[in-house]
Amino acid sequence: LETPSAPVIGKWLSQTDAGLSLVRVGHNACRAILGLHATGRLPQTAQRHAQLAALFGALMHAERTGRLCKEVVTIPLTTHALEEGDYANAVSKGLTTVFLGLDHYAWLRAINVLKGEPVPIILKALKVITLAWFIDLLREVAAFLKWNSTADQDSDTVRREKKDRLWNIARCGALVAQGVHLSQLLPHSDIVCGSLGMYTGLFAALSFYPKAKGA
């Protein structure tokens, strides 16, 4: 990674996906704090709680708005995966496209362009993306086991790649854990879900950070 400086940070934040990932970090931080409020572990006044809830809603809305037209990425990826015979990846990308369509529909309801409550559509969309994330997790685990069985464990390069692969598996697992809670398939804790969301959001944001020359 490049050494942090004003131009480097500016270049990083100018990338839309990096900015949206940081918005995701913010809204998940709000979710975790609101969870702490709800459990009484972090008492707050009603006014402060309402302010945080409003910020949470605004960040969620910003993230949903930022997902508009993302199908231009997922549809070609689905087609490419089918051409390559990677059917699990094709299913995952296809489900992601379905999620985006449902998410846009919910967004139109939320801004009152279409009639109806957005929440039921959001829950359906979250169930779809959770399935996509679960497929991605299975793919990453299978790929790691296949790679690890033939990799030279004494190589420094292999050790670095192994670390990266394991971190990616952890990221996929964290997404699934968030999905089952948010979709209400297996609700657990806003504190845990928000904390995992901060991790995956930061993981995604850092993936867009400018790389040092020669890296």
mmCIF file with all atom_site columns, C-alpha atoms in Angstrom:
data_model
loop_
_atom_site.group_PDB
_atom_site.id
_atom_site.type_symbol
_atom_site.label_atom_id
_atom_site.label_alt_id
_atom_site.label_comp_id
_atom_site.label_asym_id
_atom_site.label_entity_id
_atom_site.label_seq_id
_atom_site.pdbx_PDB_ins_code
_atom_site.Cartn_x
_atom_site.Cartn_y
_atom_site.Cartn_z
_atom_site.occupancy
_atom_site.B_iso_or_equiv
_atom_site.pdbx_formal_charge
_atom_site.auth_seq_id
_atom_site.auth_comp_id
_atom_site.auth_asym_id
_atom_site.auth_atom_id
_atom_site.pdbx_PDB_model_num
ATOM 1   C CA . LEU A 1 1   ? 0.000   0.000   0.000   1.00 0.00 ? 1   LEU A CA 1
ATOM 2   C CA . GLU A 1 2   ? 1.102   3.554   -0.652  1.00 0.00 ? 2   GLU A CA 1
ATOM 3   C CA . THR A 1 3   ? 2.164   5.701   2.299   1.00 0.00 ? 3   THR A CA 1
ATOM 4   C CA . PRO A 1 4   ? -0.867  7.744   3.463   1.00 0.00 ? 4   PRO A CA 1
ATOM 5   C CA . SER A 1 5   ? -0.824  11.356  2.267   1.00 0.00 ? 5   SER A CA 1
ATOM 6   C CA . ALA A 1 6   ? -3.427  13.903  1.209   1.00 0.00 ? 6   ALA A CA 1
ATOM 7   C CA . PRO A 1 7   ? -3.207  13.004  -2.529  1.00 0.00 ? 7   PRO A CA 1
ATOM 8   C CA . VAL A 1 8   ? -3.248  9.259   -1.818  1.00 0.00 ? 8   VAL A CA 1
ATOM 9   C CA . ILE A 1 9   ? -6.239  9.521   0.532   1.00 0.00 ? 9   ILE A CA 1
ATOM 10  C CA . GLY A 1 10  ? -8.005  11.759  -1.977  1.00 0.00 ? 10  GLY A CA 1
ATOM 11  C CA . LYS A 1 11  ? -7.398  9.254   -4.776  1.00 0.00 ? 11  LYS A CA 1
ATOM 12  C CA . TRP A 1 12  ? -8.755  6.474   -2.550  1.00 0.00 ? 12  TRP A CA 1
ATOM 13  C CA . LEU A 1 13  ? -11.912 8.308   -1.492  1.00 0.00 ? 13  LEU A CA 1
ATOM 14  C CA . SER A 1 14  ? -12.613 9.433   -5.067  1.00 0.00 ? 14  SER A CA 1
ATOM 15  C CA . GLN A 1 15  ? -13.456 5.831   -5.935  1.00 0.00 ? 15  GLN A CA 1
ATOM 16  C CA . THR A 1 16  ? -17.211 5.350   -5.521  1.00 0.00 ? 16  THR A CA 1
ATOM 17  C CA . ASP A 1 17  ? -16.987 1.782   -4.230  1.00 0.00 ? 17  ASP A CA 1
ATOM 18  C CA . ALA A 1 18  ? -14.401 2.783   -1.623  1.00 0.00 ? 18  ALA A CA 1
ATOM 19  C CA . GLY A 1 19  ? -16.675 5.576   -0.407  1.00 0.00 ? 19  GLY A CA 1
ATOM 20  C CA . LEU A 1 20  ? -19.704 3.275   -0.255  1.00 0.00 ? 20  LEU A CA 1
ATOM 21  C CA . SER A 1 21  ? -17.691 0.737   1.721   1.00 0.00 ? 21  SER A CA 1
ATOM 22  C CA . LEU A 1 22  ? -16.836 3.428   4.266   1.00 0.00 ? 22  LEU A CA 1
ATOM 23  C CA . VAL A 1 23  ? -20.526 4.404   4.408   1.00 0.00 ? 23  VAL A CA 1
ATOM 24  C CA . ARG A 1 24  ? -21.182 0.728   5.219   1.00 0.00 ? 24  ARG A CA 1
ATOM 25  C CA . VAL A 1 25  ? -18.638 0.932   8.043   1.00 0.00 ? 25  VAL A CA 1
ATOM 26  C CA . GLY A 1 26  ? -20.481 3.983   9.403   1.00 0.00 ? 26  GLY A CA 1
ATOM 27  C CA . HIS A 1 27  ? -23.963 2.512   9.291   1.00 0.00 ? 27  HIS A CA 1
ATOM 28  C CA . ASN A 1 28  ? -22.771 -0.718  10.901  1.00 0.00 ? 28  ASN A CA 1
ATOM 29  C CA . ALA A 1 29  ? -21.056 1.269   13.647  1.00 0.00 ? 29  ALA A CA 1
ATOM 30  C CA . CYS A 1 30  ? -24.428 2.925   14.266  1.00 0.00 ? 30  CYS A CA 1
ATOM 31  C CA . ARG A 1 31  ? -26.096 -0.499  14.295  1.00 0.00 ? 31  ARG A CA 1
ATOM 32  C CA . ALA A 1 32  ? -23.644 -1.816  16.897  1.00 0.00 ? 32  ALA A CA 1
ATOM 33  C CA . ILE A 1 33  ? -24.038 1.265   19.108  1.00 0.00 ? 33  ILE A CA 1
ATOM 34  C CA . LEU A 1 34  ? -27.838 1.133   18.837  1.00 0.00 ? 34  LEU A CA 1
ATOM 35  C CA . GLY A 1 35  ? -27.582 -2.515  19.852  1.00 0.00 ? 35  GLY A CA 1
ATOM 36  C CA . LEU A 1 36  ? -25.610 -1.476  22.913  1.00 0.00 ? 36  LEU A CA 1
ATOM 37  C CA . HIS A 1 37  ? -28.294 1.104   23.702  1.00 0.00 ? 37  HIS A CA 1
ATOM 38  C CA . ALA A 1 38  ? -31.009 -1.546  23.417  1.00 0.00 ? 38  ALA A CA 1
ATOM 39  C CA . THR A 1 39  ? -29.238 -3.899  25.832  1.00 0.00 ? 39  THR A CA 1
ATOM 40  C CA . GLY A 1 40  ? -28.563 -1.124  28.343  1.00 0.00 ? 40  GLY A CA 1
ATOM 41  C CA . ARG A 1 41  ? -24.788 -1.595  28.108  1.00 0.00 ? 41  ARG A CA 1
ATOM 42  C CA . LEU A 1 42  ? -24.382 1.940   26.780  1.00 0.00 ? 42  LEU A CA 1
ATOM 43  C CA . PRO A 1 43  ? -27.204 4.083   28.209  1.00 0.00 ? 43  PRO A CA 1
ATOM 44  C CA . GLN A 1 44  ? -28.102 7.206   26.245  1.00 0.00 ? 44  GLN A CA 1
ATOM 45  C CA . THR A 1 45  ? -30.770 9.897   26.413  1.00 0.00 ? 45  THR A CA 1
ATOM 46  C CA . ALA A 1 46  ? -33.819 9.473   24.173  1.00 0.00 ? 46  ALA A CA 1
ATOM 47  C CA . GLN A 1 47  ? -32.678 12.475  22.120  1.00 0.00 ? 47  GLN A CA 1
ATOM 48  C CA . ARG A 1 48  ? -29.188 11.061  21.527  1.00 0.00 ? 48  ARG A CA 1
ATOM 49  C CA . HIS A 1 49  ? -30.658 7.681   20.631  1.00 0.00 ? 49  HIS A CA 1
ATOM 50  C CA . ALA A 1 50  ? -33.029 9.311   18.130  1.00 0.00 ? 50  ALA A CA 1
ATOM 51  C CA . GLN A 1 51  ? -30.149 11.265  16.573  1.00 0.00 ? 51  GLN A CA 1
ATOM 52  C CA . LEU A 1 52  ? -28.095 8.102   16.139  1.00 0.00 ? 52  LEU A CA 1
ATOM 53  C CA . ALA A 1 53  ? -31.089 6.239   14.686  1.00 0.00 ? 53  ALA A CA 1
ATOM 54  C CA . ALA A 1 54  ? -31.591 9.077   12.179  1.00 0.00 ? 54  ALA A CA 1
ATOM 55  C CA . LEU A 1 55  ? -27.916 8.931   11.185  1.00 0.00 ? 55  LEU A CA 1
ATOM 56  C CA . PHE A 1 56  ? -28.187 5.159   10.797  1.00 0.00 ? 56  PHE A CA 1
ATOM 57  C CA . GLY A 1 57  ? -31.206 5.565   8.501   1.00 0.00 ? 57  GLY A CA 1
ATOM 58  C CA . ALA A 1 58  ? -29.486 8.251   6.421   1.00 0.00 ? 58  ALA A CA 1
ATOM 59  C CA . LEU A 1 59  ? -26.376 6.117   5.906   1.00 0.00 ? 59  LEU A CA 1
ATOM 60  C CA . MET A 1 60  ? -28.471 3.082   4.984   1.00 0.00 ? 60  MET A CA 1
ATOM 61  C CA . HIS A 1 61  ? -30.357 5.190   2.439   1.00 0.00 ? 61  HIS A CA 1
ATOM 62  C CA . ALA A 1 62  ? -27.081 6.522   1.009   1.00 0.00 ? 62  ALA A CA 1
ATOM 63  C CA . GLU A 1 63  ? -25.743 2.995   0.625   1.00 0.00 ? 63  GLU A CA 1
ATOM 64  C CA . ARG A 1 64  ? -28.936 1.812   -1.077  1.00 0.00 ? 64  ARG A CA 1
ATOM 65  C CA . THR A 1 65  ? -28.801 4.788   -3.459  1.00 0.00 ? 65  THR A CA 1
ATOM 66  C CA . GLY A 1 66  ? -25.155 4.013   -4.223  1.00 0.00 ? 66  GLY A CA 1
ATOM 67  C CA . ARG A 1 67  ? -26.075 0.488   -5.349  1.00 0.00 ? 67  ARG A CA 1
ATOM 68  C CA . LEU A 1 68  ? -28.127 1.796   -8.278  1.00 0.00 ? 68  LEU A CA 1
ATOM 69  C CA . CYS A 1 69  ? -26.977 0.415   -11.654 1.00 0.00 ? 69  CYS A CA 1
ATOM 70  C CA . LYS A 1 70  ? -24.544 -2.077  -10.099 1.00 0.00 ? 70  LYS A CA 1
ATOM 71  C CA . GLU A 1 71  ? -26.128 -4.676  -12.391 1.00 0.00 ? 71  GLU A CA 1
ATOM 72  C CA . VAL A 1 72  ? -23.799 -3.420  -15.124 1.00 0.00 ? 72  VAL A CA 1
ATOM 73  C CA . VAL A 1 73  ? -21.082 -5.230  -13.160 1.00 0.00 ? 73  VAL A CA 1
ATOM 74  C CA . THR A 1 74  ? -22.901 -8.354  -11.962 1.00 0.00 ? 74  THR A CA 1
ATOM 75  C CA . ILE A 1 75  ? -24.629 -9.330  -15.233 1.00 0.00 ? 75  ILE A CA 1
ATOM 76  C CA . PRO A 1 76  ? -21.392 -9.567  -17.279 1.00 0.00 ? 76  PRO A CA 1
ATOM 77  C CA . LEU A 1 77  ? -19.744 -11.434 -14.397 1.00 0.00 ? 77  LEU A CA 1
ATOM 78  C CA . THR A 1 78  ? -22.615 -13.946 -14.431 1.00 0.00 ? 78  THR A CA 1
ATOM 79  C CA . THR A 1 79  ? -22.259 -14.454 -18.181 1.00 0.00 ? 79  THR A CA 1
ATOM 80  C CA . HIS A 1 80  ? -18.491 -14.846 -17.925 1.00 0.00 ? 80  HIS A CA 1
ATOM 81  C CA . ALA A 1 81  ? -18.809 -17.408 -15.128 1.00 0.00 ? 81  ALA A CA 1
ATOM 82  C CA . LEU A 1 82  ? -21.240 -19.445 -17.243 1.00 0.00 ? 82  LEU A CA 1
ATOM 83  C CA . GLU A 1 83  ? -18.850 -19.337 -20.187 1.00 0.00 ? 83  GLU A CA 1
ATOM 84  C CA . GLU A 1 84  ? -16.026 -20.546 -17.935 1.00 0.00 ? 84  GLU A CA 1
ATOM 85  C CA . GLY A 1 85  ? -18.162 -23.366 -16.537 1.00 0.00 ? 85  GLY A CA 1
ATOM 86  C CA . ASP A 1 86  ? -17.967 -21.930 -13.020 1.00 0.00 ? 86  ASP A CA 1
ATOM 87  C CA . TYR A 1 87  ? -21.627 -22.588 -12.276 1.00 0.00 ? 87  TYR A CA 1
ATOM 88  C CA . ALA A 1 88  ? -21.467 -21.908 -8.531  1.00 0.00 ? 88  ALA A CA 1
ATOM 89  C CA . ASN A 1 89  ? -20.007 -18.474 -9.204  1.00 0.00 ? 89  ASN A CA 1
ATOM 90  C CA . ALA A 1 90  ? -22.617 -17.879 -11.916 1.00 0.00 ? 90  ALA A CA 1
ATOM 91  C CA . VAL A 1 91  ? -25.409 -18.708 -9.449  1.00 0.00 ? 91  VAL A CA 1
ATOM 92  C CA . SER A 1 92  ? -23.865 -16.384 -6.851  1.00 0.00 ? 92  SER A CA 1
ATOM 93  C CA . LYS A 1 93  ? -23.558 -13.488 -9.296  1.00 0.00 ? 93  LYS A CA 1
ATOM 94  C CA . GLY A 1 94  ? -27.054 -14.167 -10.640 1.00 0.00 ? 94  GLY A CA 1
ATOM 95  C CA . LEU A 1 95  ? -28.478 -14.054 -7.108  1.00 0.00 ? 95  LEU A CA 1
ATOM 96  C CA . THR A 1 96  ? -26.588 -10.810 -6.501  1.00 0.00 ? 96  THR A CA 1
ATOM 97  C CA . THR A 1 97  ? -28.275 -9.346  -9.583  1.00 0.00 ? 97  THR A CA 1
ATOM 98  C CA . VAL A 1 98  ? -31.683 -10.425 -8.256  1.00 0.00 ? 98  VAL A CA 1
ATOM 99  C CA . PHE A 1 99  ? -30.813 -8.847  -4.901  1.00 0.00 ? 99  PHE A CA 1
ATOM 100 C CA . LEU A 1 100 ? -29.955 -5.561  -6.603  1.00 0.00 ? 100 LEU A CA 1
ATOM 101 C CA . GLY A 1 101 ? -33.278 -5.543  -8.472  1.00 0.00 ? 101 GLY A CA 1
ATOM 102 C CA . LEU A 1 102 ? -35.229 -6.124  -5.252  1.00 0.00 ? 102 LEU A CA 1
ATOM 103 C CA . ASP A 1 103 ? -33.086 -3.544  -3.457  1.00 0.00 ? 103 ASP A CA 1
ATOM 104 C CA . HIS A 1 104 ? -33.881 -0.919  -6.109  1.00 0.00 ? 104 HIS A CA 1
ATOM 105 C CA . TYR A 1 105 ? -37.582 -1.748  -5.820  1.00 0.00 ? 105 TYR A CA 1
ATOM 106 C CA . ALA A 1 106 ? -37.423 -1.269  -2.046  1.00 0.00 ? 106 ALA A CA 1
ATOM 107 C CA . TRP A 1 107 ? -35.545 2.020   -2.567  1.00 0.00 ? 107 TRP A CA 1
ATOM 108 C CA . LEU A 1 108 ? -38.335 3.302   -4.849  1.00 0.00 ? 108 LEU A CA 1
ATOM 109 C CA . ARG A 1 109 ? -40.866 2.434   -2.156  1.00 0.00 ? 109 ARG A CA 1
ATOM 110 C CA . ALA A 1 110 ? -38.728 4.122   0.515   1.00 0.00 ? 110 ALA A CA 1
ATOM 111 C CA . ILE A 1 111 ? -38.666 7.414   -1.411  1.00 0.00 ? 111 ILE A CA 1
ATOM 112 C CA . ASN A 1 112 ? -42.421 7.132   -2.132  1.00 0.00 ? 112 ASN A CA 1
ATOM 113 C CA . VAL A 1 113 ? -42.073 6.785   -5.900  1.00 0.00 ? 113 VAL A CA 1
ATOM 114 C CA . LEU A 1 114 ? -43.902 3.456   -5.555  1.00 0.00 ? 114 LEU A CA 1
ATOM 115 C CA . LYS A 1 115 ? -46.592 2.676   -3.008  1.00 0.00 ? 115 LYS A CA 1
ATOM 116 C CA . GLY A 1 116 ? -46.040 0.152   -0.253  1.00 0.00 ? 116 GLY A CA 1
ATOM 117 C CA . GLU A 1 117 ? -43.755 -0.549  2.662   1.00 0.00 ? 117 GLU A CA 1
ATOM 118 C CA . PRO A 1 118 ? -40.114 -1.211  1.699   1.00 0.00 ? 118 PRO A CA 1
ATOM 119 C CA . VAL A 1 119 ? -39.331 -3.543  4.629   1.00 0.00 ? 119 VAL A CA 1
ATOM 120 C CA . PRO A 1 120 ? -40.935 -6.763  3.243   1.00 0.00 ? 120 PRO A CA 1
ATOM 121 C CA . ILE A 1 121 ? -39.020 -6.315  -0.037  1.00 0.00 ? 121 ILE A CA 1
ATOM 122 C CA . ILE A 1 122 ? -35.789 -5.568  1.836   1.00 0.00 ? 122 ILE A CA 1
ATOM 123 C CA . LEU A 1 123 ? -36.138 -8.805  3.832   1.00 0.00 ? 123 LEU A CA 1
ATOM 124 C CA . LYS A 1 124 ? -36.650 -10.799 0.627   1.00 0.00 ? 124 LYS A CA 1
ATOM 125 C CA . ALA A 1 125 ? -33.610 -9.122  -0.928  1.00 0.00 ? 125 ALA A CA 1
ATOM 126 C CA . LEU A 1 126 ? -31.504 -9.912  2.142   1.00 0.00 ? 126 LEU A CA 1
ATOM 127 C CA . LYS A 1 127 ? -32.471 -13.590 1.997   1.00 0.00 ? 127 LYS A CA 1
ATOM 128 C CA . VAL A 1 128 ? -31.333 -13.693 -1.628  1.00 0.00 ? 128 VAL A CA 1
ATOM 129 C CA . ILE A 1 129 ? -27.962 -12.028 -0.976  1.00 0.00 ? 129 ILE A CA 1
ATOM 130 C CA . THR A 1 130 ? -27.385 -14.219 2.090   1.00 0.00 ? 130 THR A CA 1
ATOM 131 C CA . LEU A 1 131 ? -27.700 -17.287 -0.135  1.00 0.00 ? 131 LEU A CA 1
ATOM 132 C CA . ALA A 1 132 ? -25.225 -15.729 -2.586  1.00 0.00 ? 132 ALA A CA 1
ATOM 133 C CA . TRP A 1 133 ? -22.791 -15.058 0.274   1.00 0.00 ? 133 TRP A CA 1
ATOM 134 C CA . PHE A 1 134 ? -23.169 -18.643 1.522   1.00 0.00 ? 134 PHE A CA 1
ATOM 135 C CA . ILE A 1 135 ? -22.318 -19.969 -1.945  1.00 0.00 ? 135 ILE A CA 1
ATOM 136 C CA . ASP A 1 136 ? -19.265 -17.675 -2.040  1.00 0.00 ? 136 ASP A CA 1
ATOM 137 C CA . LEU A 1 137 ? -18.165 -19.019 1.355   1.00 0.00 ? 137 LEU A CA 1
ATOM 138 C CA . LEU A 1 138 ? -18.420 -22.630 0.140   1.00 0.00 ? 138 LEU A CA 1
ATOM 139 C CA . ARG A 1 139 ? -16.470 -21.730 -3.020  1.00 0.00 ? 139 ARG A CA 1
ATOM 140 C CA . GLU A 1 140 ? -13.693 -20.048 -1.051  1.00 0.00 ? 140 GLU A CA 1
ATOM 141 C CA . VAL A 1 141 ? -13.382 -22.972 1.394   1.00 0.00 ? 141 VAL A CA 1
ATOM 142 C CA . ALA A 1 142 ? -13.311 -25.546 -1.436  1.00 0.00 ? 142 ALA A CA 1
ATOM 143 C CA . ALA A 1 143 ? -10.737 -23.521 -3.382  1.00 0.00 ? 143 ALA A CA 1
ATOM 144 C CA . PHE A 1 144 ? -8.559  -23.150 -0.277  1.00 0.00 ? 144 PHE A CA 1
ATOM 145 C CA . LEU A 1 145 ? -8.627  -26.874 0.522   1.00 0.00 ? 145 LEU A CA 1
ATOM 146 C CA . LYS A 1 146 ? -7.698  -27.751 -3.063  1.00 0.00 ? 146 LYS A CA 1
ATOM 147 C CA . TRP A 1 147 ? -4.901  -25.167 -3.161  1.00 0.00 ? 147 TRP A CA 1
ATOM 148 C CA . ASN A 1 148 ? -3.562  -26.015 0.307   1.00 0.00 ? 148 ASN A CA 1
ATOM 149 C CA . SER A 1 149 ? -3.246  -29.724 -0.504  1.00 0.00 ? 149 SER A CA 1
ATOM 150 C CA . THR A 1 150 ? -0.584  -29.033 -3.156  1.00 0.00 ? 150 THR A CA 1
ATOM 151 C CA . ALA A 1 151 ? 1.026   -25.783 -1.905  1.00 0.00 ? 151 ALA A CA 1
ATOM 152 C CA . ASP A 1 152 ? 4.632   -25.691 -0.672  1.00 0.00 ? 152 ASP A CA 1
ATOM 153 C CA . GLN A 1 153 ? 4.074   -24.872 2.998   1.00 0.00 ? 153 GLN A CA 1
ATOM 154 C CA . ASP A 1 154 ? 7.717   -23.765 3.469   1.00 0.00 ? 154 ASP A CA 1
ATOM 155 C CA . SER A 1 155 ? 7.524   -20.984 0.891   1.00 0.00 ? 155 SER A CA 1
ATOM 156 C CA . ASP A 1 156 ? 7.170   -17.410 2.152   1.00 0.00 ? 156 ASP A CA 1
ATOM 157 C CA . THR A 1 157 ? 5.010   -16.557 -0.855  1.00 0.00 ? 157 THR A CA 1
ATOM 158 C CA . VAL A 1 158 ? 2.701   -19.489 -0.087  1.00 0.00 ? 158 VAL A CA 1
ATOM 159 C CA . ARG A 1 159 ? 2.457   -18.462 3.558   1.00 0.00 ? 159 ARG A CA 1
ATOM 160 C CA . ARG A 1 160 ? 1.419   -14.939 2.542   1.00 0.00 ? 160 ARG A CA 1
ATOM 161 C CA . GLU A 1 161 ? -1.135  -16.294 0.078   1.00 0.00 ? 161 GLU A CA 1
ATOM 162 C CA . LYS A 1 162 ? -2.456  -18.691 2.710   1.00 0.00 ? 162 LYS A CA 1
ATOM 163 C CA . LYS A 1 163 ? -2.971  -15.794 5.105   1.00 0.00 ? 163 LYS A CA 1
ATOM 164 C CA . ASP A 1 164 ? -4.820  -13.808 2.422   1.00 0.00 ? 164 ASP A CA 1
ATOM 165 C CA . ARG A 1 165 ? -7.032  -16.777 1.563   1.00 0.00 ? 165 ARG A CA 1
ATOM 166 C CA . LEU A 1 166 ? -7.913  -17.397 5.205   1.00 0.00 ? 166 LEU A CA 1
ATOM 167 C CA . TRP A 1 167 ? -8.749  -13.726 5.728   1.00 0.00 ? 167 TRP A CA 1
ATOM 168 C CA . ASN A 1 168 ? -11.014 -13.898 2.684   1.00 0.00 ? 168 ASN A CA 1
ATOM 169 C CA . ILE A 1 169 ? -12.768 -16.972 4.085   1.00 0.00 ? 169 ILE A CA 1
ATOM 170 C CA . ALA A 1 170 ? -13.247 -15.063 7.352   1.00 0.00 ? 170 ALA A CA 1
ATOM 171 C CA . ARG A 1 171 ? -14.738 -12.158 5.379   1.00 0.00 ? 171 ARG A CA 1
ATOM 172 C CA . CYS A 1 172 ? -17.176 -14.492 3.587   1.00 0.00 ? 172 CYS A CA 1
ATOM 173 C CA . GLY A 1 173 ? -18.156 -16.088 6.894   1.00 0.00 ? 173 GLY A CA 1
ATOM 174 C CA . ALA A 1 174 ? -18.731 -12.661 8.427   1.00 0.00 ? 174 ALA A CA 1
ATOM 175 C CA . LEU A 1 175 ? -21.012 -11.708 5.524   1.00 0.00 ? 175 LEU A CA 1
ATOM 176 C CA . VAL A 1 176 ? -23.083 -14.875 6.019   1.00 0.00 ? 176 VAL A CA 1
ATOM 177 C CA . ALA A 1 177 ? -23.349 -14.165 9.758   1.00 0.00 ? 177 ALA A CA 1
ATOM 178 C CA . GLN A 1 178 ? -24.618 -10.666 8.970   1.00 0.00 ? 178 GLN A CA 1
ATOM 179 C CA . GLY A 1 179 ? -27.011 -11.934 6.327   1.00 0.00 ? 179 GLY A CA 1
ATOM 180 C CA . VAL A 1 180 ? -28.780 -14.491 8.509   1.00 0.00 ? 180 VAL A CA 1
ATOM 181 C CA . HIS A 1 181 ? -29.359 -11.787 11.135  1.00 0.00 ? 181 HIS A CA 1
ATOM 182 C CA . LEU A 1 182 ? -30.448 -8.973  8.815   1.00 0.00 ? 182 LEU A CA 1
ATOM 183 C CA . SER A 1 183 ? -32.768 -11.239 6.802   1.00 0.00 ? 183 SER A CA 1
ATOM 184 C CA . GLN A 1 184 ? -34.206 -12.611 10.073  1.00 0.00 ? 184 GLN A CA 1
ATOM 185 C CA . LEU A 1 185 ? -33.390 -16.179 9.014   1.00 0.00 ? 185 LEU A CA 1
ATOM 186 C CA . LEU A 1 186 ? -31.410 -16.632 12.253  1.00 0.00 ? 186 LEU A CA 1
ATOM 187 C CA . PRO A 1 187 ? -31.541 -13.354 14.192  1.00 0.00 ? 187 PRO A CA 1
ATOM 188 C CA . HIS A 1 188 ? -28.790 -13.013 16.788  1.00 0.00 ? 188 HIS A CA 1
ATOM 189 C CA . SER A 1 189 ? -27.401 -9.624  17.855  1.00 0.00 ? 189 SER A CA 1
ATOM 190 C CA . ASP A 1 190 ? -27.190 -6.114  16.380  1.00 0.00 ? 190 ASP A CA 1
ATOM 191 C CA . ILE A 1 191 ? -23.944 -5.678  18.295  1.00 0.00 ? 191 ILE A CA 1
ATOM 192 C CA . VAL A 1 192 ? -22.344 -8.715  16.641  1.00 0.00 ? 192 VAL A CA 1
ATOM 193 C CA . CYS A 1 193 ? -23.871 -7.939  13.247  1.00 0.00 ? 193 CYS A CA 1
ATOM 194 C CA . GLY A 1 194 ? -22.743 -4.307  13.357  1.00 0.00 ? 194 GLY A CA 1
ATOM 195 C CA . SER A 1 195 ? -19.227 -5.261  14.458  1.00 0.00 ? 195 SER A CA 1
ATOM 196 C CA . LEU A 1 196 ? -18.908 -7.790  11.626  1.00 0.00 ? 196 LEU A CA 1
ATOM 197 C CA . GLY A 1 197 ? -20.282 -5.201  9.208   1.00 0.00 ? 197 GLY A CA 1
ATOM 198 C CA . MET A 1 198 ? -17.580 -2.735  10.228  1.00 0.00 ? 198 MET A CA 1
ATOM 199 C CA . TYR A 1 199 ? -14.959 -5.429  9.567   1.00 0.00 ? 199 TYR A CA 1
ATOM 200 C CA . THR A 1 200 ? -16.285 -6.432  6.135   1.00 0.00 ? 200 THR A CA 1
ATOM 201 C CA . GLY A 1 201 ? -16.871 -2.804  5.139   1.00 0.00 ? 201 GLY A CA 1
ATOM 202 C CA . LEU A 1 202 ? -13.316 -1.823  6.074   1.00 0.00 ? 202 LEU A CA 1
ATOM 203 C CA . PHE A 1 203 ? -11.988 -4.962  4.335   1.00 0.00 ? 203 PHE A CA 1
ATOM 204 C CA . ALA A 1 204 ? -13.803 -3.883  1.150   1.00 0.00 ? 204 ALA A CA 1
ATOM 205 C CA . ALA A 1 205 ? -12.688 -0.244  1.454   1.00 0.00 ? 205 ALA A CA 1
ATOM 206 C CA . LEU A 1 206 ? -9.033  -1.198  1.873   1.00 0.00 ? 206 LEU A CA 1
ATOM 207 C CA . SER A 1 207 ? -9.195  -3.352  -1.248  1.00 0.00 ? 207 SER A CA 1
ATOM 208 C CA . PHE A 1 208 ? -9.528  -0.096  -3.223  1.00 0.00 ? 208 PHE A CA 1
ATOM 209 C CA . TYR A 1 209 ? -6.640  1.622   -1.441  1.00 0.00 ? 209 TYR A CA 1
ATOM 210 C CA . PRO A 1 210 ? -3.855  2.602   -3.889  1.00 0.00 ? 210 PRO A CA 1
ATOM 211 C CA . LYS A 1 211 ? -1.080  0.010   -4.040  1.00 0.00 ? 211 LYS A CA 1
ATOM 212 C CA . ALA A 1 212 ? 2.561   0.991   -3.673  1.00 0.00 ? 212 ALA A CA 1
ATOM 213 C CA . LYS A 1 213 ? 4.645   0.780   -6.835  1.00 0.00 ? 213 LYS A CA 1
ATOM 214 C CA . GLY A 1 214 ? 6.022   -2.705  -7.321  1.00 0.00 ? 214 GLY A CA 1
ATOM 215 C CA . ALA A 1 215 ? 3.527   -4.228  -4.890  1.00 0.00 ? 215 ALA A CA 1
#
